[in-house]
PDB file of C-alpha atoms in Angstrom:
ATOM      1  CA  MET A 624       0.000   0.000   0.000  1.00  0.00           C
ATOM      2  CA  VAL A 625       2.760   2.451   0.948  1.00  0.00           C
ATOM      3  CA  VAL A 626       4.580   1.865  -2.350  1.00  0.00           C
ATOM      4  CA  LEU A 627       1.413   2.689  -4.298  1.00  0.00           C
ATOM      5  CA  LEU A 628       0.980   5.909  -2.322  1.00  0.00           C
ATOM      6  CA  VAL A 629       4.577   6.918  -3.085  1.00  0.00           C
ATOM      7  CA  LEU A 630       3.994   6.104  -6.748  1.00  0.00           C
ATOM      8  CA  ALA A 631       0.801   8.175  -6.914  1.00  0.00           C
ATOM      9  CA  GLY A 632       2.377  11.123  -5.106  1.00  0.00           C
ATOM     10  CA  GLY A 633       5.435  10.898  -7.315  1.00  0.00           C
ATOM     11  CA  ALA A 634       3.358  11.071 -10.489  1.00  0.00           C
ATOM     12  CA  VAL A 635       1.655  14.239  -9.271  1.00  0.00           C
ATOM     13  CA  GLY A 636       4.892  15.790  -7.962  1.00  0.00           C
ATOM     14  CA  ALA A 637       6.838  15.167 -11.171  1.00  0.00           C
ATOM     15  CA  SER A 638       4.027  16.653 -13.246  1.00  0.00           C
ATOM     16  CA  MET A 639       3.843  19.664 -10.939  1.00  0.00           C
ATOM     17  CA  ARG A 640       7.597  20.187 -11.247  1.00  0.00           C
ATOM     18  CA  TYR A 641       7.453  20.116 -15.038  1.00  0.00           C
ATOM     19  CA  VAL A 642       4.569  22.596 -15.237  1.00  0.00           C
ATOM     20  CA  LEU A 643       5.779  24.963 -12.504  1.00  0.00           C
ATOM     21  CA  ASP A 644       9.385  24.988 -13.706  1.00  0.00           C
ATOM     22  CA  GLY A 645       8.261  25.772 -17.252  1.00  0.00           C
ATOM     23  CA  TYR A 646       5.925  28.518 -16.085  1.00  0.00           C
ATOM     24  CA  VAL A 647       8.556  30.189 -13.915  1.00  0.00           C
ATOM     25  CA  LYS A 648      11.179  30.011 -16.680  1.00  0.00           C
ATOM     26  CA  ALA A 649       8.733  31.557 -19.156  1.00  0.00           C
ATOM     27  CA  THR A 650       7.808  34.296 -16.692  1.00  0.00           C
ATOM     28  CA  ALA A 651      11.120  35.111 -14.998  1.00  0.00           C
ATOM     29  CA  GLY A 652      13.546  34.253 -17.775  1.00  0.00           C
ATOM     30  CA  LYS A 653      16.474  31.870 -17.857  1.00  0.00           C
ATOM     31  CA  SER A 654      19.347  33.997 -16.547  1.00  0.00           C
ATOM     32  CA  MET A 655      18.942  32.252 -13.188  1.00  0.00           C
ATOM     33  CA  PRO A 656      17.376  28.842 -12.496  1.00  0.00           C
ATOM     34  CA  TRP A 657      14.297  30.383 -10.853  1.00  0.00           C
ATOM     35  CA  GLY A 658      12.101  27.410 -11.760  1.00  0.00           C
ATOM     36  CA  THR A 659      14.315  24.941  -9.927  1.00  0.00           C
ATOM     37  CA  LEU A 660      14.484  27.277  -6.945  1.00  0.00           C
ATOM     38  CA  ALA A 661      10.695  27.626  -6.914  1.00  0.00           C
ATOM     39  CA  VAL A 662       9.968  23.894  -6.926  1.00  0.00           C
ATOM     40  CA  ASN A 663      12.643  23.196  -4.323  1.00  0.00           C
ATOM     41  CA  LEU A 664      11.346  25.892  -1.962  1.00  0.00           C
ATOM     42  CA  LEU A 665       7.770  24.755  -2.432  1.00  0.00           C
ATOM     43  CA  GLY A 666       8.742  21.157  -1.710  1.00  0.00           C
ATOM     44  CA  ALA A 667      10.905  22.058   1.290  1.00  0.00           C
ATOM     45  CA  GLY A 668       8.106  24.142   2.790  1.00  0.00           C
ATOM     46  CA  ALA A 669       5.492  21.463   2.136  1.00  0.00           C
ATOM     47  CA  LEU A 670       7.671  18.760   3.676  1.00  0.00           C
ATOM     48  CA  GLY A 671       8.321  20.957   6.710  1.00  0.00           C
ATOM     49  CA  ALA A 672       4.583  21.517   7.118  1.00  0.00           C
ATOM     50  CA  LEU A 673       3.822  17.795   6.821  1.00  0.00           C
ATOM     51  CA  HIS A 674       6.484  16.834   9.318  1.00  0.00           C
ATOM     52  CA  GLY A 675       5.503  19.627  11.687  1.00  0.00           C
ATOM     53  CA  ALA A 676       1.863  18.579  11.569  1.00  0.00           C
ATOM     54  CA  GLY A 677       2.860  15.054  12.566  1.00  0.00           C
ATOM     55  CA  THR A 678       1.051  13.348   9.722  1.00  0.00           C
ATOM     56  CA  GLY A 679       1.010   9.575   9.717  1.00  0.00           C
ATOM     57  CA  THR A 680       2.848   7.048   7.615  1.00  0.00           C
ATOM     58  CA  TYR A 681       0.375   7.021   4.743  1.00  0.00           C
ATOM     59  CA  VAL A 682       0.179  10.800   4.374  1.00  0.00           C
ATOM     60  CA  GLU A 683       3.956  11.110   4.549  1.00  0.00           C
ATOM     61  CA  ALA A 684       4.344   8.361   1.933  1.00  0.00           C
ATOM     62  CA  LEU A 685       1.891  10.031  -0.447  1.00  0.00           C
ATOM     63  CA  MET A 686       2.727  13.676   0.145  1.00  0.00           C
ATOM     64  CA  GLY A 687       6.257  13.607   1.583  1.00  0.00           C
ATOM     65  CA  THR A 688       8.173  10.868  -0.153  1.00  0.00           C
ATOM     66  CA  GLY A 689       5.987  10.781  -3.264  1.00  0.00           C
ATOM     67  CA  LEU A 690       4.850  14.314  -4.068  1.00  0.00           C
ATOM     68  CA  CYS A 691       7.625  16.350  -2.411  1.00  0.00           C
ATOM     69  CA  GLY A 692      10.292  13.866  -3.449  1.00  0.00           C
ATOM     70  CA  ALA A 693       9.296  14.102  -7.104  1.00  0.00           C
ATOM     71  CA  LEU A 694       8.559  17.834  -6.982  1.00  0.00           C
ATOM     72  CA  THR A 695      11.984  18.781  -5.674  1.00  0.00           C
ATOM     73  CA  THR A 696      15.239  18.138  -7.464  1.00  0.00           C
ATOM     74  CA  PHE A 697      18.659  18.337  -5.902  1.00  0.00           C
ATOM     75  CA  SER A 698      20.360  16.996  -9.013  1.00  0.00           C
ATOM     76  CA  THR A 699      18.901  19.709 -11.257  1.00  0.00           C
ATOM     77  CA  PHE A 700      19.900  22.325  -8.682  1.00  0.00           C
ATOM     78  CA  GLU A 701      23.476  21.014  -8.896  1.00  0.00           C
ATOM     79  CA  LEU A 702      23.394  20.913 -12.702  1.00  0.00           C
ATOM     80  CA  ASP A 703      22.003  24.460 -12.894  1.00  0.00           C
ATOM     81  CA  THR A 704      24.807  25.663 -10.628  1.00  0.00           C
ATOM     82  CA  VAL A 705      27.456  23.882 -12.718  1.00  0.00           C
ATOM     83  CA  HIS A 706      26.035  25.447 -15.895  1.00  0.00           C
ATOM     84  CA  LEU A 707      26.281  28.902 -14.324  1.00  0.00           C
ATOM     85  CA  ILE A 708      29.930  28.198 -13.428  1.00  0.00           C
ATOM     86  CA  GLN A 709      30.655  26.902 -16.944  1.00  0.00           C
ATOM     87  CA  ASP A 710      29.133  30.094 -18.359  1.00  0.00           C
ATOM     88  CA  GLY A 711      31.445  32.171 -16.153  1.00  0.00           C
ATOM     89  CA  ALA A 712      28.524  33.461 -14.043  1.00  0.00           C
ATOM     90  CA  TYR A 713      30.317  32.822 -10.763  1.00  0.00           C
ATOM     91  CA  THR A 714      28.327  35.302  -8.698  1.00  0.00           C
ATOM     92  CA  ARG A 715      25.016  33.904  -9.942  1.00  0.00           C
ATOM     93  CA  ALA A 716      26.278  30.374  -9.243  1.00  0.00           C
ATOM     94  CA  ALA A 717      27.198  31.324  -5.678  1.00  0.00           C
ATOM     95  CA  VAL A 718      23.879  33.109  -5.152  1.00  0.00           C
ATOM     96  CA  ASN A 719      22.025  30.093  -6.565  1.00  0.00           C
ATOM     97  CA  ALA A 720      23.879  27.600  -4.377  1.00  0.00           C
ATOM     98  CA  ALA A 721      23.804  29.579  -1.134  1.00  0.00           C
ATOM     99  CA  GLY A 722      20.326  30.970  -1.714  1.00  0.00           C
ATOM    100  CA  SER A 723      18.818  27.577  -2.506  1.00  0.00           C
ATOM    101  CA  LEU A 724      20.249  25.953   0.590  1.00  0.00           C
ATOM    102  CA  ILE A 725      19.551  28.827   2.982  1.00  0.00           C
ATOM    103  CA  LEU A 726      16.060  29.551   1.664  1.00  0.00           C
ATOM    104  CA  GLY A 727      15.215  25.836   1.511  1.00  0.00           C
ATOM    105  CA  PHE A 728      16.153  25.317   5.153  1.00  0.00           C
ATOM    106  CA  ALA A 729      14.325  28.505   6.123  1.00  0.00           C
ATOM    107  CA  ALA A 730      11.136  27.382   4.337  1.00  0.00           C
ATOM    108  CA  PHE A 731      11.296  23.949   5.956  1.00  0.00           C
ATOM    109  CA  ILE A 732      11.965  25.295   9.457  1.00  0.00           C
ATOM    110  CA  ALA A 733       9.362  28.079   9.275  1.00  0.00           C
ATOM    111  CA  LEU A 734       6.554  25.840   8.072  1.00  0.00           C
ATOM    112  CA  HIS A 735       7.581  23.017  10.370  1.00  0.00           C
ATOM    113  CA  ALA A 736       7.349  25.369  13.350  1.00  0.00           C
ATOM    114  CA  ALA A 737       4.049  26.862  12.186  1.00  0.00           C
ATOM    115  CA  PHE A 738       2.368  23.504  11.638  1.00  0.00           C
ATOM    116  CA  ALA A 739       3.807  22.023  14.834  1.00  0.00           C
ATOM    117  CA  GLN A 740       1.970  24.799  16.703  1.00  0.00           C
ATOM    118  CA  LEU A 741      -1.273  23.797  15.017  1.00  0.00           C
ATOM    119  CA  ALA A 742      -0.875  20.076  15.725  1.00  0.00           C
TER     120      ALA A 742
END
C-alpha cells in the first residue's frame, strides 16, 4: 500500500515540477534557475509543514516521499549551478547555491514550526 501511495504522489509531484518549472522560466527568464528554486522551496516548505503537523505514515508516503520527493530536485539544482559556473557566471552560481540551501532550510523550518503549533 505504501509503495502505491509513493507512486501516486510521485506522479503528481513530477508533473507539478514540469509545469511549474516551465511557467517560472517563461515568466522570470532563464538567466537564473528560478524554476528549480521555486519547486525546491515549495517542496521544502510542504515537507516541513507535513512533518511539523505530525502526519502519519500514509500521508507522509503520499505527500512527503511521493509528491515532495518528485517535486523537488537536488540533481537539477546542482546541474544548474554547474552550468552557471561553466558560463562564467560565478556570482550567480554562488547566489544560486547559497540561496537555494539557505532559503530551503528557512522554508522547511518556518513551516515546520508553524504547523507544529497547530498540531
